[in-house]
């Protein structure tokens, strides 16, 4: 699957950076620098990304203030309460352990996070989950539940990191023939793999289906099957429903959807294929259509 492949993400990110900065990265080692330089032109001047790693901040940080001022993720930011030193230390420790867990599950999952995540903003809001937005490239919001384990932190980082990667893929290779506001209309909604039984705008349904794949794989790698049991049928249904809106997709997203649909139909679902998709050179290349 191209949508999970780190080689494809690297190539797409290089094209993304070139489109913004007018230069190609000097090899893979320079890609993060090129990505940071590119997204810093899209972010508030007071909130630049760092060349390496990611910065962790909280409800009193700059990104939290930016979200409040602009009404971004009000469901997470709005109800957040002040966090104290011990709570923050526990969050920081869990996030660091989560990064190491991701690296142990699959090095290319870690490469995805290492490349695209530049900031993690943690809130004590009572909401179990996270968020990311193309208006805030590189930024992951996280609202841990009290019972979160290290795997939950790891899945949140990968989940939101993949959303960010999909924003990049869509910027380089347009995915839909209609603008997001048109895709909100009822006739362009499709079943969600995650919000089971609900229909969402096609672009949101596509993101949800794609993000479910690595989460199922991560749980599987740790000997768990809760999400595999929960999402297998709903992912198949979501893919079938999105296929009915195929004419709204570009040739690029038709390819991504076909690959994901074929995988979802494996019975039992073949999670070992996910590891292959992350690293296989066969999924790395794609020539964008000329403008």
mmCIF file of C-alpha atoms in Angstrom:
data_model
loop_
_atom_site.group_PDB
_atom_site.id
_atom_site.type_symbol
_atom_site.label_atom_id
_atom_site.label_comp_id
_atom_site.label_asym_id
_atom_site.label_seq_id
_atom_site.Cartn_x
_atom_site.Cartn_y
_atom_site.Cartn_z
ATOM 1 C CA UNK A 1 0.000 0.000 0.000
ATOM 2 C CA UNK A 2 1.478 3.309 -1.107
ATOM 3 C CA UNK A 3 -0.344 5.188 1.657
ATOM 4 C CA UNK A 4 1.727 3.423 4.349
ATOM 5 C CA UNK A 5 5.020 3.185 2.490
ATOM 6 C CA UNK A 6 7.840 5.215 3.986
ATOM 7 C CA UNK A 7 9.743 5.382 0.696
ATOM 8 C CA UNK A 8 6.662 6.884 -0.950
ATOM 9 C CA UNK A 9 6.289 9.351 1.923
ATOM 10 C CA UNK A 10 9.957 10.351 1.615
ATOM 11 C CA UNK A 11 9.601 10.949 -2.121
ATOM 12 C CA UNK A 12 6.360 12.881 -1.646
ATOM 13 C CA UNK A 13 7.832 14.975 1.160
ATOM 14 C CA UNK A 14 10.797 15.859 -1.050
ATOM 15 C CA UNK A 15 8.369 17.024 -3.758
ATOM 16 C CA UNK A 16 6.355 18.919 -1.131
ATOM 17 C CA UNK A 17 9.461 20.740 0.125
ATOM 18 C CA UNK A 18 10.614 21.513 -3.401
ATOM 19 C CA UNK A 19 7.228 22.984 -4.309
ATOM 20 C CA UNK A 20 7.451 25.367 -1.346
ATOM 21 C CA UNK A 21 11.174 26.150 -1.155
ATOM 22 C CA UNK A 22 12.327 25.596 -4.725
ATOM 23 C CA UNK A 23 15.037 23.099 -3.814
ATOM 24 C CA UNK A 24 15.225 19.353 -3.501
ATOM 25 C CA UNK A 25 16.624 17.853 -0.278
ATOM 26 C CA UNK A 26 20.214 16.682 -0.475
ATOM 27 C CA UNK A 27 19.379 13.029 0.124
ATOM 28 C CA UNK A 28 17.366 11.306 2.841
ATOM 29 C CA UNK A 29 19.501 12.752 5.654
ATOM 30 C CA UNK A 30 18.487 16.259 4.593
ATOM 31 C CA UNK A 31 14.784 15.494 4.226
ATOM 32 C CA UNK A 32 13.734 16.461 7.744
ATOM 33 C CA UNK A 33 15.540 19.821 7.384
ATOM 34 C CA UNK A 34 13.776 20.450 4.078
ATOM 35 C CA UNK A 35 10.407 19.468 5.561
ATOM 36 C CA UNK A 36 10.891 21.763 8.567
ATOM 37 C CA UNK A 37 11.933 24.666 6.340
ATOM 38 C CA UNK A 38 8.823 24.097 4.225
ATOM 39 C CA UNK A 39 6.282 23.869 7.043
ATOM 40 C CA UNK A 40 7.812 26.819 8.872
ATOM 41 C CA UNK A 41 6.611 28.982 5.990
ATOM 42 C CA UNK A 42 3.080 27.723 6.732
ATOM 43 C CA UNK A 43 3.153 28.069 10.521
ATOM 44 C CA UNK A 44 2.981 31.161 12.777
ATOM 45 C CA UNK A 45 6.412 32.811 12.995
ATOM 46 C CA UNK A 46 6.357 32.502 16.783
ATOM 47 C CA UNK A 47 5.855 28.709 16.584
ATOM 48 C CA UNK A 48 8.585 27.309 14.328
ATOM 49 C CA UNK A 49 9.386 23.612 14.091
ATOM 50 C CA UNK A 50 12.750 22.330 15.279
ATOM 51 C CA UNK A 51 15.115 20.494 12.904
ATOM 52 C CA UNK A 52 15.193 17.353 15.054
ATOM 53 C CA UNK A 53 12.801 15.502 17.324
ATOM 54 C CA UNK A 54 9.616 17.054 18.591
ATOM 55 C CA UNK A 55 8.851 19.652 21.240
ATOM 56 C CA UNK A 56 6.369 18.753 23.976
ATOM 57 C CA UNK A 57 4.118 21.493 25.359
ATOM 58 C CA UNK A 58 0.923 21.678 27.389
ATOM 59 C CA UNK A 59 -2.251 23.685 27.918
ATOM 60 C CA UNK A 60 -0.235 26.840 28.742
ATOM 61 C CA UNK A 61 2.015 26.677 25.658
ATOM 62 C CA UNK A 62 2.030 28.574 22.396
ATOM 63 C CA UNK A 63 0.215 25.953 20.338
ATOM 64 C CA UNK A 64 -2.537 25.667 22.951
ATOM 65 C CA UNK A 65 -3.019 29.442 22.811
ATOM 66 C CA UNK A 66 -3.052 29.303 18.993
ATOM 67 C CA UNK A 67 -5.776 26.635 19.079
ATOM 68 C CA UNK A 68 -7.889 28.661 21.514
ATOM 69 C CA UNK A 69 -7.511 31.848 19.509
ATOM 70 C CA UNK A 70 -8.478 30.120 16.257
ATOM 71 C CA UNK A 71 -11.116 27.667 17.445
ATOM 72 C CA UNK A 72 -9.030 24.618 16.526
ATOM 73 C CA UNK A 73 -9.926 21.335 18.270
ATOM 74 C CA UNK A 74 -12.169 23.117 20.743
ATOM 75 C CA UNK A 75 -13.380 19.715 21.958
ATOM 76 C CA UNK A 76 -9.873 18.983 23.269
ATOM 77 C CA UNK A 77 -8.543 22.432 24.106
ATOM 78 C CA UNK A 78 -11.713 23.959 25.546
ATOM 79 C CA UNK A 79 -12.281 21.621 28.512
ATOM 80 C CA UNK A 80 -8.585 21.232 29.376
ATOM 81 C CA UNK A 81 -7.569 21.907 32.966
ATOM 82 C CA UNK A 82 -4.154 22.972 34.318
ATOM 83 C CA UNK A 83 -1.541 20.242 34.568
ATOM 84 C CA UNK A 84 1.107 20.034 37.275
ATOM 85 C CA UNK A 85 4.746 18.956 37.210
ATOM 86 C CA UNK A 86 4.279 15.286 38.179
ATOM 87 C CA UNK A 87 1.512 14.859 35.585
ATOM 88 C CA UNK A 88 3.679 16.400 32.894
ATOM 89 C CA UNK A 89 6.638 14.256 33.876
ATOM 90 C CA UNK A 90 4.470 11.138 33.577
ATOM 91 C CA UNK A 91 3.243 12.266 30.134
ATOM 92 C CA UNK A 92 6.781 12.995 28.965
ATOM 93 C CA UNK A 93 8.026 9.623 30.169
ATOM 94 C CA UNK A 94 5.152 7.790 28.457
ATOM 95 C CA UNK A 95 5.752 9.650 25.195
ATOM 96 C CA UNK A 96 9.469 8.829 25.248
ATOM 97 C CA UNK A 97 8.674 5.159 25.929
ATOM 98 C CA UNK A 98 6.077 5.250 23.150
ATOM 99 C CA UNK A 99 8.671 6.392 20.622
ATOM 100 C CA UNK A 100 10.908 3.486 21.566
ATOM 101 C CA UNK A 101 7.966 1.076 21.358
ATOM 102 C CA UNK A 102 7.135 2.312 17.844
ATOM 103 C CA UNK A 103 10.755 1.786 16.848
ATOM 104 C CA UNK A 104 10.593 -1.763 18.185
ATOM 105 C CA UNK A 105 7.311 -2.555 16.413
ATOM 106 C CA UNK A 106 8.658 -1.440 13.035
ATOM 107 C CA UNK A 107 11.535 0.947 12.245
ATOM 108 C CA UNK A 108 9.639 2.465 9.323
ATOM 109 C CA UNK A 109 6.713 3.406 11.552
ATOM 110 C CA UNK A 110 9.268 5.266 13.646
ATOM 111 C CA UNK A 111 10.691 6.915 10.519
ATOM 112 C CA UNK A 112 7.220 8.206 9.674
ATOM 113 C CA UNK A 113 6.868 9.786 13.118
ATOM 114 C CA UNK A 114 10.449 11.067 13.115
ATOM 115 C CA UNK A 115 9.897 12.796 9.781
ATOM 116 C CA UNK A 116 6.512 14.465 10.111
ATOM 117 C CA UNK A 117 5.863 15.063 13.833
ATOM 118 C CA UNK A 118 7.523 18.214 15.165
ATOM 119 C CA UNK A 119 5.330 19.149 18.154
ATOM 120 C CA UNK A 120 3.216 17.195 20.638
ATOM 121 C CA UNK A 121 0.755 19.241 22.701
ATOM 122 C CA UNK A 122 -0.685 17.360 25.679
ATOM 123 C CA UNK A 123 -3.929 18.303 27.422
ATOM 124 C CA UNK A 124 -5.703 17.151 30.563
ATOM 125 C CA UNK A 125 -9.133 17.523 29.010
ATOM 126 C CA UNK A 126 -11.050 14.350 29.791
ATOM 127 C CA UNK A 127 -11.174 13.530 26.082
ATOM 128 C CA UNK A 128 -9.605 10.212 25.114
ATOM 129 C CA UNK A 129 -7.786 10.781 21.821
ATOM 130 C CA UNK A 130 -5.810 13.189 19.710
ATOM 131 C CA UNK A 131 -5.917 15.483 16.723
ATOM 132 C CA UNK A 132 -3.943 16.951 13.831
ATOM 133 C CA UNK A 133 -4.810 19.432 11.098
ATOM 134 C CA UNK A 134 -3.297 20.507 7.805
ATOM 135 C CA UNK A 135 -3.462 24.097 9.096
ATOM 136 C CA UNK A 136 -0.945 23.083 11.781
ATOM 137 C CA UNK A 137 1.608 20.903 9.934
ATOM 138 C CA UNK A 138 3.728 18.768 12.218
ATOM 139 C CA UNK A 139 1.589 19.345 15.322
ATOM 140 C CA UNK A 140 -0.083 16.485 17.212
ATOM 141 C CA UNK A 141 -2.615 17.191 19.940
ATOM 142 C CA UNK A 142 -2.927 14.472 22.559
ATOM 143 C CA UNK A 143 -5.439 14.050 25.363
ATOM 144 C CA UNK A 144 -4.497 10.888 27.258
ATOM 145 C CA UNK A 145 -7.084 9.003 29.264
ATOM 146 C CA UNK A 146 -6.111 8.075 32.804
ATOM 147 C CA UNK A 147 -5.834 4.396 31.849
ATOM 148 C CA UNK A 148 -3.608 4.899 28.780
ATOM 149 C CA UNK A 149 -0.685 2.520 28.505
ATOM 150 C CA UNK A 150 2.496 3.164 26.520
ATOM 151 C CA UNK A 151 0.927 1.424 23.510
ATOM 152 C CA UNK A 152 -1.931 3.954 23.548
ATOM 153 C CA UNK A 153 0.540 6.850 23.408
ATOM 154 C CA UNK A 154 2.390 5.086 20.603
ATOM 155 C CA UNK A 155 -0.799 4.529 18.599
ATOM 156 C CA UNK A 156 -1.805 8.167 19.035
ATOM 157 C CA UNK A 157 1.565 9.325 17.648
ATOM 158 C CA UNK A 158 1.322 6.970 14.660
ATOM 159 C CA UNK A 159 -2.371 7.718 14.069
ATOM 160 C CA UNK A 160 -1.864 11.486 13.943
ATOM 161 C CA UNK A 161 1.479 11.099 12.165
ATOM 162 C CA UNK A 162 -0.256 9.173 9.377
ATOM 163 C CA UNK A 163 -2.914 11.888 9.084
ATOM 164 C CA UNK A 164 -0.081 14.380 8.624
ATOM 165 C CA UNK A 165 1.543 12.120 6.037
ATOM 166 C CA UNK A 166 -1.773 11.945 4.154
ATOM 167 C CA UNK A 167 -1.957 15.752 4.139
ATOM 168 C CA UNK A 168 1.449 15.743 2.424
ATOM 169 C CA UNK A 169 0.432 13.061 -0.083
ATOM 170 C CA UNK A 170 -2.720 15.010 -0.908
ATOM 171 C CA UNK A 171 -0.739 18.237 -1.351
ATOM 172 C CA UNK A 172 1.595 16.553 -3.849
ATOM 173 C CA UNK A 173 -0.890 14.229 -5.571
ATOM 174 C CA UNK A 174 -4.394 15.635 -5.353
ATOM 175 C CA UNK A 175 -6.734 12.946 -4.022
ATOM 176 C CA UNK A 176 -10.222 14.269 -4.750
ATOM 177 C CA UNK A 177 -11.786 16.055 -7.691
ATOM 178 C CA UNK A 178 -14.051 18.151 -5.458
ATOM 179 C CA UNK A 179 -13.128 20.623 -2.685
ATOM 180 C CA UNK A 180 -13.562 19.617 0.983
ATOM 181 C CA UNK A 181 -16.622 21.810 1.484
ATOM 182 C CA UNK A 182 -18.417 20.026 -1.382
ATOM 183 C CA UNK A 183 -17.434 16.634 0.033
ATOM 184 C CA UNK A 184 -19.396 17.610 3.161
ATOM 185 C CA UNK A 185 -22.623 17.224 1.166
ATOM 186 C CA UNK A 186 -24.713 14.145 1.888
ATOM 187 C CA UNK A 187 -24.197 12.497 -1.519
ATOM 188 C CA UNK A 188 -20.416 12.492 -1.002
ATOM 189 C CA UNK A 189 -20.384 10.840 2.400
ATOM 190 C CA UNK A 190 -19.074 7.334 3.048
ATOM 191 C CA UNK A 191 -19.026 4.899 5.949
ATOM 192 C CA UNK A 192 -16.342 5.396 8.559
ATOM 193 C CA UNK A 193 -14.164 2.447 9.536
ATOM 194 C CA UNK A 194 -13.705 3.929 13.019
ATOM 195 C CA UNK A 195 -17.020 5.631 13.821
ATOM 196 C CA UNK A 196 -18.798 2.425 12.924
ATOM 197 C CA UNK A 197 -22.118 2.828 11.171
ATOM 198 C CA UNK A 198 -21.664 6.572 10.659
ATOM 199 C CA UNK A 199 -21.138 8.320 7.339
ATOM 200 C CA UNK A 200 -18.527 11.032 7.053
ATOM 201 C CA UNK A 201 -17.311 13.293 4.231
ATOM 202 C CA UNK A 202 -15.314 11.210 1.757
ATOM 203 C CA UNK A 203 -11.949 12.736 2.638
ATOM 204 C CA UNK A 204 -12.575 12.123 6.364
ATOM 205 C CA UNK A 205 -13.767 8.567 5.717
ATOM 206 C CA UNK A 206 -10.635 7.913 3.651
ATOM 207 C CA UNK A 207 -8.365 9.245 6.407
ATOM 208 C CA UNK A 208 -10.154 7.160 9.038
ATOM 209 C CA UNK A 209 -9.828 3.952 7.023
ATOM 210 C CA UNK A 210 -6.147 4.557 6.319
ATOM 211 C CA UNK A 211 -5.362 5.373 9.951
ATOM 212 C CA UNK A 212 -7.074 2.209 11.190
ATOM 213 C CA UNK A 213 -4.578 0.009 9.329
ATOM 214 C CA UNK A 214 -1.379 0.748 11.314
ATOM 215 C CA UNK A 215 -3.306 0.746 14.605
ATOM 216 C CA UNK A 216 -4.542 -2.782 13.927
ATOM 217 C CA UNK A 217 -0.988 -3.776 13.016
ATOM 218 C CA UNK A 218 0.482 -2.232 16.176
ATOM 219 C CA UNK A 219 -1.930 -4.065 18.457
ATOM 220 C CA UNK A 220 -1.348 -7.296 16.537
ATOM 221 C CA UNK A 221 2.416 -6.897 17.012
ATOM 222 C CA UNK A 222 1.854 -6.767 20.782
ATOM 223 C CA UNK A 223 -0.284 -9.906 20.873
ATOM 224 C CA UNK A 224 -3.585 -8.017 21.133
ATOM 225 C CA UNK A 225 -6.590 -8.234 18.828
ATOM 226 C CA UNK A 226 -9.166 -5.742 20.167
ATOM 227 C CA UNK A 227 -8.907 -3.376 17.201
ATOM 228 C CA UNK A 228 -8.544 -6.221 14.719
ATOM 229 C CA UNK A 229 -11.879 -7.612 15.902
ATOM 230 C CA UNK A 230 -13.431 -4.135 16.038
ATOM 231 C CA UNK A 231 -12.308 -2.741 12.688
ATOM 232 C CA UNK A 232 -11.944 -5.647 10.249
ATOM 233 C CA UNK A 233 -15.588 -5.730 9.138
ATOM 234 C CA UNK A 234 -16.070 -1.960 9.319
ATOM 235 C CA UNK A 235 -12.932 -1.355 7.227
ATOM 236 C CA UNK A 236 -14.237 -3.687 4.519
ATOM 237 C CA UNK A 237 -17.607 -1.922 4.588
ATOM 238 C CA UNK A 238 -15.930 1.497 4.453
ATOM 239 C CA UNK A 239 -13.791 0.525 1.464
ATOM 240 C CA UNK A 240 -16.810 -0.852 -0.398
ATOM 241 C CA UNK A 241 -18.778 2.326 0.306
ATOM 242 C CA UNK A 242 -15.918 4.586 -0.790
ATOM 243 C CA UNK A 243 -15.673 2.612 -4.029
ATOM 244 C CA UNK A 244 -19.207 3.780 -4.884
ATOM 245 C CA UNK A 245 -17.788 7.331 -4.946
ATOM 246 C CA UNK A 246 -14.888 6.334 -7.156
ATOM 247 C CA UNK A 247 -15.620 9.026 -9.751
ATOM 248 C CA UNK A 248 -14.906 11.691 -7.111
ATOM 249 C CA UNK A 249 -11.419 10.260 -6.585
ATOM 250 C CA UNK A 250 -8.425 11.128 -8.740
ATOM 251 C CA UNK A 251 -6.432 8.299 -10.366
ATOM 252 C CA UNK A 252 -3.968 8.601 -7.486
ATOM 253 C CA UNK A 253 -6.514 8.094 -4.708
ATOM 254 C CA UNK A 254 -8.230 5.383 -6.766
ATOM 255 C CA UNK A 255 -4.910 3.519 -6.637
ATOM 256 C CA UNK A 256 -4.658 4.041 -2.857
ATOM 257 C CA UNK A 257 -8.263 2.955 -2.348
ATOM 258 C CA UNK A 258 -7.854 -0.138 -4.535
ATOM 259 C CA UNK A 259 -4.746 -1.207 -2.612
ATOM 260 C CA UNK A 260 -6.452 -0.698 0.745
ATOM 261 C CA UNK A 261 -9.635 -2.439 -0.456
ATOM 262 C CA UNK A 262 -7.692 -5.466 -1.680
ATOM 263 C CA UNK A 263 -5.928 -5.746 1.668
ATOM 264 C CA UNK A 264 -9.161 -5.339 3.633
ATOM 265 C CA UNK A 265 -10.667 -8.302 1.736
ATOM 266 C CA UNK A 266 -7.963 -10.742 2.879
ATOM 267 C CA UNK A 267 -9.585 -13.349 5.096
ATOM 268 C CA UNK A 268 -8.369 -13.635 7.750
ATOM 269 C CA UNK A 269 -7.033 -10.134 7.393
ATOM 270 C CA UNK A 270 -3.300 -10.364 6.685
ATOM 271 C CA UNK A 271 -1.566 -8.000 9.093
ATOM 272 C CA UNK A 272 1.860 -9.260 8.054
ATOM 273 C CA UNK A 273 1.219 -7.462 4.743
ATOM 274 C CA UNK A 274 1.316 -4.157 6.627
ATOM 275 C CA UNK A 275 4.986 -4.660 7.506
ATOM 276 C CA UNK A 276 5.668 -5.382 3.825
ATOM 277 C CA UNK A 277 3.739 -2.273 2.765
ATOM 278 C CA UNK A 278 5.742 -0.052 5.128
ATOM 279 C CA UNK A 279 9.084 -0.991 3.613
ATOM 280 C CA UNK A 280 8.646 -2.487 0.142
ATOM 281 C CA UNK A 281 10.347 -0.598 -2.687
ATOM 282 C CA UNK A 282 7.455 -1.721 -4.879
ATOM 283 C CA UNK A 283 5.216 0.886 -3.253
ATOM 284 C CA UNK A 284 7.759 3.690 -3.138
ATOM 285 C CA UNK A 285 7.503 5.372 -6.530
ATOM 286 C CA UNK A 286 4.706 7.331 -8.120
ATOM 287 C CA UNK A 287 4.887 9.900 -10.903
ATOM 288 C CA UNK A 288 2.551 12.829 -10.234
ATOM 289 C CA UNK A 289 0.348 14.044 -13.066
ATOM 290 C CA UNK A 290 1.648 17.153 -14.803
ATOM 291 C CA UNK A 291 -0.087 20.357 -13.776
#
